């Protein structure tokens, strides 16, 4: 029996036995269609939010470096510059295109103005636009990749990025759960006369939570507290009880801190898990705060599969530093898509014609499908969100 037909039969039987029977008495081909109400109802009840696979975007905010500045950067750092040679459309366009994972790089700017005058523009002899200066002069967390050099963003203030995502989510209440990963950058200055980023300490992380809470009500978020419930730790809840059902997670957003141990420790503080916090954290499988894990390397495939089977949510990357796109190398992409990682991130949901035809999308232009490792076998490849 074909997998699609097998799922259709299972759906039809489940629906016929329930209160929605009158609406769900569909033939097998009809029930198998991703858009059918019966298939959606079956998935919402029988799958959990970690039973999905979807493709998102790495450094989703990033705009291209000004050509003159990029030329200077290429002359000064010929190996590093090509890794920065990519860009993305505005966040709402990416969501419209099916991205259900986004990434934002944050810098702490409580007084405002710290990043308003990038030294790279001065080095390139370029004026800094007035609207950029105005936006970056306001207090609050900012979104950029590398201060002074790779600082162009489609939404400069973190809270503005959040408002875009929230507005889109409200307009599409049945979307698959969206993962927002965040790097919190606190690097020293890269050039003479450049600016150093401020450290992300507990106060800075309090500000991250506060800005999220200013845009997203708790009811619109999947939070560590919600997942942990009555269990003593988040890890115990994930392994013993699991994540919210897909139907409960639709239309919601999940935030994760994609950082190393020192930053994670600053965010957690003395908490046993993540009590009261809004972000999940990237940590090892044994941590009481374990629930979400970042495993970005091709060599991580076996670990990804084991973690997904255990119950964790994993984000991985299909490509990095423009390398795969330049050579049209699909090995890392193909491994990521079958690894079980729920969120696969790329810089190429569409090809960059300068390089090759390389891109990362799900078959049939699906937005999200049943997870190849976790979901029932009959569900494999069936769109959760077409």
PDB file of N, CA and C in Angstrom, residues 1-8 10 42-43 46-47 51 309 369-383:
ATOM      1  N   UNK A   1       0.860  -1.203   0.000  1.00  0.00           N
ATOM      2  CA  UNK A   1       0.000   0.000   0.000  1.00  0.00           C
ATOM      3  C   UNK A   1       0.892   1.249   0.000  1.00  0.00           C
ATOM      4  N   UNK A   2       0.610   2.167  -0.893  1.00  0.00           N
ATOM      5  CA  UNK A   2       1.388   3.393  -0.922  1.00  0.00           C
ATOM      6  C   UNK A   2       1.258   4.123   0.401  1.00  0.00           C
ATOM      7  N   UNK A   3       2.322   4.876   0.803  1.00  0.00           N
ATOM      8  CA  UNK A   3       2.311   5.558   2.093  1.00  0.00           C
ATOM      9  C   UNK A   3       1.176   6.574   2.176  1.00  0.00           C
ATOM     10  N   UNK A   4       0.962   7.273   1.080  1.00  0.00           N
ATOM     11  CA  UNK A   4      -0.107   8.273   1.085  1.00  0.00           C
ATOM     12  C   UNK A   4      -1.456   7.610   1.329  1.00  0.00           C
ATOM     13  N   UNK A   5      -1.687   6.485   0.647  1.00  0.00           N
ATOM     14  CA  UNK A   5      -2.955   5.783   0.817  1.00  0.00           C
ATOM     15  C   UNK A   5      -3.090   5.233   2.221  1.00  0.00           C
ATOM     16  N   UNK A   6      -1.994   4.699   2.785  1.00  0.00           N
ATOM     17  CA  UNK A   6      -2.032   4.168   4.142  1.00  0.00           C
ATOM     18  C   UNK A   6      -2.422   5.247   5.138  1.00  0.00           C
ATOM     19  N   UNK A   7      -1.834   6.423   4.973  1.00  0.00           N
ATOM     20  CA  UNK A   7      -2.187   7.510   5.881  1.00  0.00           C
ATOM     21  C   UNK A   7      -3.640   7.900   5.681  1.00  0.00           C
ATOM     22  N   UNK A   8      -4.078   7.949   4.449  1.00  0.00           N
ATOM     23  CA  UNK A   8      -5.453   8.334   4.174  1.00  0.00           C
ATOM     24  C   UNK A   8      -6.433   7.398   4.866  1.00  0.00           C
ATOM     25  N   UNK A  10      -5.838   5.560   7.565  1.00  0.00           N
ATOM     26  CA  UNK A  10      -5.771   5.796   9.000  1.00  0.00           C
ATOM     27  C   UNK A  10      -6.544   7.044   9.390  1.00  0.00           C
ATOM     28  N   UNK A  42      -6.549  15.181  11.671  1.00  0.00           N
ATOM     29  CA  UNK A  42      -5.833  13.992  12.139  1.00  0.00           C
ATOM     30  C   UNK A  42      -4.441  14.352  12.633  1.00  0.00           C
ATOM     31  N   UNK A  43      -3.734  15.159  11.860  1.00  0.00           N
ATOM     32  CA  UNK A  43      -2.382  15.558  12.240  1.00  0.00           C
ATOM     33  C   UNK A  43      -2.385  16.380  13.520  1.00  0.00           C
ATOM     34  N   UNK A  46      -2.903  13.880  16.414  1.00  0.00           N
ATOM     35  CA  UNK A  46      -2.037  12.722  16.573  1.00  0.00           C
ATOM     36  C   UNK A  46      -0.547  13.020  16.498  1.00  0.00           C
ATOM     37  N   UNK A  47      -0.181  14.171  15.998  1.00  0.00           N
ATOM     38  CA  UNK A  47       1.224  14.548  15.945  1.00  0.00           C
ATOM     39  C   UNK A  47       1.528  15.587  17.009  1.00  0.00           C
ATOM     40  N   UNK A  51       7.093  16.510  15.633  1.00  0.00           N
ATOM     41  CA  UNK A  51       6.895  15.505  14.586  1.00  0.00           C
ATOM     42  C   UNK A  51       6.881  16.124  13.198  1.00  0.00           C
ATOM     43  N   UNK A 309      14.793  11.167  18.066  1.00  0.00           N
ATOM     44  CA  UNK A 309      14.069   9.986  18.536  1.00  0.00           C
ATOM     45  C   UNK A 309      13.782  10.073  20.032  1.00  0.00           C
ATOM     46  N   UNK A 369       6.340  19.141   6.555  1.00  0.00           N
ATOM     47  CA  UNK A 369       5.873  17.779   6.331  1.00  0.00           C
ATOM     48  C   UNK A 369       6.103  16.958   7.592  1.00  0.00           C
ATOM     49  N   UNK A 370       5.561  15.745   7.588  1.00  0.00           N
ATOM     50  CA  UNK A 370       5.769  14.834   8.704  1.00  0.00           C
ATOM     51  C   UNK A 370       7.252  14.480   8.809  1.00  0.00           C
ATOM     52  N   UNK A 371       7.755  14.435  10.026  1.00  0.00           N
ATOM     53  CA  UNK A 371       9.169  14.202  10.269  1.00  0.00           C
ATOM     54  C   UNK A 371       9.588  12.803   9.818  1.00  0.00           C
ATOM     55  N   UNK A 372      10.697  12.671   9.094  1.00  0.00           N
ATOM     56  CA  UNK A 372      11.095  11.367   8.570  1.00  0.00           C
ATOM     57  C   UNK A 372      11.555  10.379   9.644  1.00  0.00           C
ATOM     58  N   UNK A 373      11.884  10.873  10.829  1.00  0.00           N
ATOM     59  CA  UNK A 373      12.343  10.002  11.916  1.00  0.00           C
ATOM     60  C   UNK A 373      11.259   9.753  12.950  1.00  0.00           C
ATOM     61  N   UNK A 374      10.487  10.776  13.277  1.00  0.00           N
ATOM     62  CA  UNK A 374       9.542  10.672  14.393  1.00  0.00           C
ATOM     63  C   UNK A 374       8.114  10.323  14.009  1.00  0.00           C
ATOM     64  N   UNK A 375       7.637  10.849  12.912  1.00  0.00           N
ATOM     65  CA  UNK A 375       6.220  10.709  12.589  1.00  0.00           C
ATOM     66  C   UNK A 375       5.904   9.285  12.132  1.00  0.00           C
ATOM     67  N   UNK A 376       4.630   8.869  12.210  1.00  0.00           N
ATOM     68  CA  UNK A 376       4.257   7.537  11.721  1.00  0.00           C
ATOM     69  C   UNK A 376       4.720   7.340  10.281  1.00  0.00           C
ATOM     70  N   UNK A 377       5.160   6.124   9.958  1.00  0.00           N
ATOM     71  CA  UNK A 377       5.712   5.871   8.634  1.00  0.00           C
ATOM     72  C   UNK A 377       4.739   6.217   7.521  1.00  0.00           C
ATOM     73  N   UNK A 378       3.472   5.961   7.749  1.00  0.00           N
ATOM     74  CA  UNK A 378       2.470   6.255   6.709  1.00  0.00           C
ATOM     75  C   UNK A 378       2.321   7.741   6.462  1.00  0.00           C
ATOM     76  N   UNK A 379       2.849   8.540   7.392  1.00  0.00           N
ATOM     77  CA  UNK A 379       2.730   9.991   7.299  1.00  0.00           C
ATOM     78  C   UNK A 379       3.894  10.612   6.534  1.00  0.00           C
ATOM     79  N   UNK A 380       4.938   9.854   6.250  1.00  0.00           N
ATOM     80  CA  UNK A 380       6.173  10.392   5.709  1.00  0.00           C
ATOM     81  C   UNK A 380       5.920  11.190   4.440  1.00  0.00           C
ATOM     82  N   UNK A 381       6.416  12.419   4.452  1.00  0.00           N
ATOM     83  CA  UNK A 381       6.336  13.274   3.271  1.00  0.00           C
ATOM     84  C   UNK A 381       5.007  13.960   3.057  1.00  0.00           C
ATOM     85  N   UNK A 382       4.017  13.681   3.911  1.00  0.00           N
ATOM     86  CA  UNK A 382       2.700  14.303   3.752  1.00  0.00           C
ATOM     87  C   UNK A 382       2.764  15.736   4.276  1.00  0.00           C
ATOM     88  N   UNK A 383       2.303  16.717   3.510  1.00  0.00           N
ATOM     89  CA  UNK A 383       2.394  18.107   3.967  1.00  0.00           C
ATOM     90  C   UNK A 383       1.546  18.365   5.210  1.00  0.00           C
TER      91      UNK A 383
END
